[in-house]
PDB file of C-alpha atoms and ligand atoms in Angstrom:
ATOM      1  CA  UNK A   1      23.911  17.669 -18.262  1.00  0.00           C
ATOM      2  CA  UNK A   2      21.699  14.693 -19.011  1.00  0.00           C
ATOM      3  CA  UNK A   3      18.206  14.461 -17.590  1.00  0.00           C
ATOM      4  CA  UNK A   4      19.381  11.580 -15.426  1.00  0.00           C
ATOM      5  CA  UNK A   5      22.148  13.697 -13.928  1.00  0.00           C
ATOM      6  CA  UNK A   6      19.720  16.535 -13.318  1.00  0.00           C
ATOM      7  CA  UNK A   7      17.376  14.170 -11.501  1.00  0.00           C
ATOM      8  CA  UNK A   8      20.227  12.841  -9.386  1.00  0.00           C
ATOM      9  CA  UNK A   9      21.422  16.331  -8.537  1.00  0.00           C
ATOM     10  CA  UNK A  10      17.960  17.473  -7.483  1.00  0.00           C
ATOM     11  CA  UNK A  11      17.453  14.425  -5.268  1.00  0.00           C
ATOM     12  CA  UNK A  12      20.894  14.833  -3.718  1.00  0.00           C
ATOM     13  CA  UNK A  13      20.273  18.509  -3.035  1.00  0.00           C
ATOM     14  CA  UNK A  14      17.089  17.753  -1.100  1.00  0.00           C
ATOM     15  CA  UNK A  15      18.789  14.919   0.757  1.00  0.00           C
ATOM     16  CA  UNK A  16      21.763  17.017   1.790  1.00  0.00           C
ATOM     17  CA  UNK A  17      19.802  20.202   2.442  1.00  0.00           C
ATOM     18  CA  UNK A  18      16.371  19.017   3.534  1.00  0.00           C
ATOM     19  CA  UNK A  19      13.631  21.641   3.607  1.00  0.00           C
ATOM     20  CA  UNK A  20      11.276  21.785   6.589  1.00  0.00           C
ATOM     21  CA  UNK A  21      13.228  19.200   8.531  1.00  0.00           C
ATOM     22  CA  UNK A  22      12.414  18.875  12.228  1.00  0.00           C
ATOM     23  CA  UNK A  23       9.344  18.683  14.353  1.00  0.00           C
ATOM     24  CA  UNK A  24       6.679  21.301  14.991  1.00  0.00           C
ATOM     25  CA  UNK A  25       5.826  22.406  18.488  1.00  0.00           C
ATOM     26  CA  UNK A  26       2.203  21.795  19.241  1.00  0.00           C
ATOM     27  CA  UNK A  27       1.154  20.335  15.850  1.00  0.00           C
ATOM     28  CA  UNK A  28      -2.507  19.754  14.981  1.00  0.00           C
ATOM     29  CA  UNK A  29      -1.617  16.265  13.817  1.00  0.00           C
ATOM     30  CA  UNK A  30       1.469  14.078  13.761  1.00  0.00           C
ATOM     31  CA  UNK A  31       2.015  10.705  12.110  1.00  0.00           C
ATOM     32  CA  UNK A  32       4.691   8.139  11.564  1.00  0.00           C
ATOM     33  CA  UNK A  33       5.140   6.540   8.168  1.00  0.00           C
ATOM     34  CA  UNK A  34       6.993   3.265   8.270  1.00  0.00           C
ATOM     35  CA  UNK A  35       8.459   1.094   5.559  1.00  0.00           C
ATOM     36  CA  UNK A  36       8.344  -2.455   6.916  1.00  0.00           C
ATOM     37  CA  UNK A  37      10.730  -3.657   4.215  1.00  0.00           C
ATOM     38  CA  UNK A  38      13.660  -1.702   5.630  1.00  0.00           C
ATOM     39  CA  UNK A  39      12.517  -0.265   8.954  1.00  0.00           C
ATOM     40  CA  UNK A  40      12.902   3.334   7.804  1.00  0.00           C
ATOM     41  CA  UNK A  41      10.443   5.886   9.083  1.00  0.00           C
ATOM     42  CA  UNK A  42       9.170   9.374   8.411  1.00  0.00           C
ATOM     43  CA  UNK A  43       7.723  11.461  11.220  1.00  0.00           C
ATOM     44  CA  UNK A  44       5.395  14.200  10.051  1.00  0.00           C
ATOM     45  CA  UNK A  45       3.908  17.030  12.047  1.00  0.00           C
ATOM     46  CA  UNK A  46       1.440  19.516  10.617  1.00  0.00           C
ATOM     47  CA  UNK A  47      -0.377  22.709  11.433  1.00  0.00           C
ATOM     48  CA  UNK A  48      -3.707  22.701   9.655  1.00  0.00           C
ATOM     49  CA  UNK A  49      -5.536  25.921  10.279  1.00  0.00           C
ATOM     50  CA  UNK A  50      -8.759  26.412   8.331  1.00  0.00           C
ATOM     51  CA  UNK A  51      -8.086  23.529   5.962  1.00  0.00           C
ATOM     52  CA  UNK A  52      -4.713  24.879   4.892  1.00  0.00           C
ATOM     53  CA  UNK A  53      -1.343  23.295   5.611  1.00  0.00           C
ATOM     54  CA  UNK A  54       0.084  26.284   7.429  1.00  0.00           C
ATOM     55  CA  UNK A  55       3.206  24.430   8.441  1.00  0.00           C
ATOM     56  CA  UNK A  56       4.761  20.997   8.045  1.00  0.00           C
ATOM     57  CA  UNK A  57       7.916  19.373   9.330  1.00  0.00           C
ATOM     58  CA  UNK A  58       9.430  15.958   8.732  1.00  0.00           C
ATOM     59  CA  UNK A  59      11.852  13.922  10.761  1.00  0.00           C
ATOM     60  CA  UNK A  60      12.814  10.316  11.201  1.00  0.00           C
ATOM     61  CA  UNK A  61      15.469   8.404   9.416  1.00  0.00           C
ATOM     62  CA  UNK A  62      15.629   6.729   6.080  1.00  0.00           C
ATOM     63  CA  UNK A  63      17.342   6.328   2.767  1.00  0.00           C
ATOM     64  CA  UNK A  64      18.240   9.242   0.527  1.00  0.00           C
ATOM     65  CA  UNK A  65      15.150   8.744  -1.632  1.00  0.00           C
ATOM     66  CA  UNK A  66      12.661   8.769   1.230  1.00  0.00           C
ATOM     67  CA  UNK A  67      14.344  11.757   2.860  1.00  0.00           C
ATOM     68  CA  UNK A  68      14.582  13.733  -0.369  1.00  0.00           C
ATOM     69  CA  UNK A  69      10.985  12.891  -1.187  1.00  0.00           C
ATOM     70  CA  UNK A  70       9.862  14.118   2.252  1.00  0.00           C
ATOM     71  CA  UNK A  71      11.718  17.380   1.699  1.00  0.00           C
ATOM     72  CA  UNK A  72      10.185  17.874  -1.751  1.00  0.00           C
ATOM     73  CA  UNK A  73       6.729  16.975  -0.513  1.00  0.00           C
ATOM     74  CA  UNK A  74       6.951  19.421   2.382  1.00  0.00           C
ATOM     75  CA  UNK A  75       7.855  22.235   0.015  1.00  0.00           C
ATOM     76  CA  UNK A  76       5.122  21.274  -2.401  1.00  0.00           C
ATOM     77  CA  UNK A  77       2.298  21.245   0.133  1.00  0.00           C
ATOM     78  CA  UNK A  78       3.284  23.924   2.640  1.00  0.00           C
ATOM     79  CA  UNK A  79       0.865  26.827   2.481  1.00  0.00           C
ATOM     80  CA  UNK A  80      -1.543  24.861   0.287  1.00  0.00           C
ATOM     81  CA  UNK A  81      -5.164  23.960   0.965  1.00  0.00           C
ATOM     82  CA  UNK A  82      -5.508  20.321   2.014  1.00  0.00           C
ATOM     83  CA  UNK A  83      -7.396  19.468  -1.178  1.00  0.00           C
ATOM     84  CA  UNK A  84      -4.552  20.855  -3.276  1.00  0.00           C
ATOM     85  CA  UNK A  85      -2.043  18.787  -1.303  1.00  0.00           C
ATOM     86  CA  UNK A  86      -4.177  15.698  -1.868  1.00  0.00           C
ATOM     87  CA  UNK A  87      -4.362  16.375  -5.600  1.00  0.00           C
ATOM     88  CA  UNK A  88      -0.605  16.792  -5.714  1.00  0.00           C
ATOM     89  CA  UNK A  89      -0.202  13.477  -3.875  1.00  0.00           C
ATOM     90  CA  UNK A  90      -2.536  11.774  -6.355  1.00  0.00           C
ATOM     91  CA  UNK A  91      -0.581  13.266  -9.267  1.00  0.00           C
ATOM     92  CA  UNK A  92       2.681  12.092  -7.734  1.00  0.00           C
ATOM     93  CA  UNK A  93       1.319   8.555  -7.440  1.00  0.00           C
ATOM     94  CA  UNK A  94       0.113   8.743 -11.028  1.00  0.00           C
ATOM     95  CA  UNK A  95       3.649   9.576 -12.115  1.00  0.00           C
ATOM     96  CA  UNK A  96       5.284   6.915  -9.972  1.00  0.00           C
ATOM     97  CA  UNK A  97       2.930   3.946 -10.224  1.00  0.00           C
ATOM     98  CA  UNK A  98       0.191   4.966 -12.667  1.00  0.00           C
ATOM     99  CA  UNK A  99       0.344   6.122 -16.253  1.00  0.00           C
ATOM    100  CA  UNK A 100       3.577   8.032 -15.681  1.00  0.00           C
ATOM    101  CA  UNK A 101       1.938  11.334 -16.598  1.00  0.00           C
ATOM    102  CA  UNK A 102       3.406  14.394 -14.916  1.00  0.00           C
ATOM    103  CA  UNK A 103       0.887  17.040 -15.934  1.00  0.00           C
ATOM    104  CA  UNK A 104      -0.905  16.931 -12.554  1.00  0.00           C
ATOM    105  CA  UNK A 105       2.278  18.074 -10.835  1.00  0.00           C
ATOM    106  CA  UNK A 106       1.794  21.608 -12.092  1.00  0.00           C
ATOM    107  CA  UNK A 107       5.361  21.974 -13.265  1.00  0.00           C
ATOM    108  CA  UNK A 108       6.912  21.010  -9.925  1.00  0.00           C
ATOM    109  CA  UNK A 109      10.288  19.981 -11.335  1.00  0.00           C
ATOM    110  CA  UNK A 110      11.642  18.721  -8.033  1.00  0.00           C
ATOM    111  CA  UNK A 111       8.837  16.193  -7.722  1.00  0.00           C
ATOM    112  CA  UNK A 112       9.303  15.259 -11.353  1.00  0.00           C
ATOM    113  CA  UNK A 113      12.931  14.410 -10.614  1.00  0.00           C
ATOM    114  CA  UNK A 114      11.769  11.439  -8.571  1.00  0.00           C
ATOM    115  CA  UNK A 115      10.504   9.714 -11.680  1.00  0.00           C
ATOM    116  CA  UNK A 116      14.141   8.729 -12.202  1.00  0.00           C
ATOM    117  CA  UNK A 117      13.611   6.354  -9.282  1.00  0.00           C
ATOM    118  CA  UNK A 118      11.136   4.281 -11.280  1.00  0.00           C
ATOM    119  CA  UNK A 119      14.059   2.457 -12.815  1.00  0.00           C
ATOM    120  CA  UNK A 120      14.532   0.871  -9.401  1.00  0.00           C
ATOM    121  CA  UNK A 121      11.083  -0.501  -8.517  1.00  0.00           C
ATOM    122  CA  UNK A 122      12.029  -1.348  -4.955  1.00  0.00           C
ATOM    123  CA  UNK A 123      12.804   2.330  -4.327  1.00  0.00           C
ATOM    124  CA  UNK A 124       9.408   3.541  -5.509  1.00  0.00           C
ATOM    125  CA  UNK A 125       8.052   2.664  -2.079  1.00  0.00           C
ATOM    126  CA  UNK A 126      10.734   4.906  -0.556  1.00  0.00           C
ATOM    127  CA  UNK A 127       9.550   7.856  -2.651  1.00  0.00           C
ATOM    128  CA  UNK A 128       5.914   7.233  -1.738  1.00  0.00           C
ATOM    129  CA  UNK A 129       6.535   6.829   1.990  1.00  0.00           C
ATOM    130  CA  UNK A 130       6.180  10.532   2.924  1.00  0.00           C
ATOM    131  CA  UNK A 131       3.038  10.873   0.814  1.00  0.00           C
ATOM    132  CA  UNK A 132       1.458   7.880   2.514  1.00  0.00           C
ATOM    133  CA  UNK A 133       2.299   9.490   5.869  1.00  0.00           C
ATOM    134  CA  UNK A 134       0.695  12.744   4.705  1.00  0.00           C
ATOM    135  CA  UNK A 135      -2.471  10.946   3.613  1.00  0.00           C
ATOM    136  CA  UNK A 136      -2.662   9.268   6.994  1.00  0.00           C
ATOM    137  CA  UNK A 137      -2.104  12.565   8.797  1.00  0.00           C
ATOM    138  CA  UNK A 138      -4.924  14.237   6.871  1.00  0.00           C
ATOM    139  CA  UNK A 139      -7.250  11.299   7.501  1.00  0.00           C
ATOM    140  CA  UNK A 140      -6.453  11.357  11.221  1.00  0.00           C
ATOM    141  CA  UNK A 141      -7.065  15.093  11.348  1.00  0.00           C
ATOM    142  CA  UNK A 142     -10.407  14.762   9.537  1.00  0.00           C
ATOM    143  CA  UNK A 143     -11.576  12.048  11.899  1.00  0.00           C
ATOM    144  CA  UNK A 144     -10.642  13.980  15.020  1.00  0.00           C
ATOM    145  CA  UNK A 145     -13.548  14.428  17.436  1.00  0.00           C
ATOM    146  CA  UNK A 146     -15.448  17.627  16.786  1.00  0.00           C
ATOM    147  CA  UNK A 147     -14.476  17.814  13.127  1.00  0.00           C
ATOM    148  CA  UNK A 148     -16.819  17.208  10.170  1.00  0.00           C
TER     149      UNK A 148
HETATM  150 FE1  FES B 201      13.971   2.391   3.520  1.00  0.00          FE
HETATM  151 FE2  FES B 201      14.114   3.647   1.302  1.00  0.00          FE
HETATM  152  S1  FES B 201      15.306   1.938   1.872  1.00  0.00           S
HETATM  153  S2  FES B 201      12.663   3.959   2.844  1.00  0.00           S
END
């Protein structure tokens, strides 16, 4: 199997069998990521006890890339300290729109599969959509009254 085929298969698997799909009851923070170019959206809900992403769920509707990316992201950050999730997000951006390096992804092969999308620049925004929603969710949580 070529690397391209492997990438496609991984993306398709997450699209068809999304991990952590749904909505959490009583989340600590919830956000909506929106791609104005197409109208697609990602709804994120998170449980953030003690600075750790105890639980995360994603919903909404969107293209296969945005949905697969949300599934991969949720798996990558669930159970991780917020700072680790942020580092992973930064590393993902580095791969997608920076130098292209993948070393910051810590061997997360599913996330690496999305680099195949870079051949289609318009779809890069789709892959980044869930991560932008996560960044917003974390920022909202940090700014909540009583925190800091
Ligand atoms: Fe809308 Fe991909 S085409 S997020």
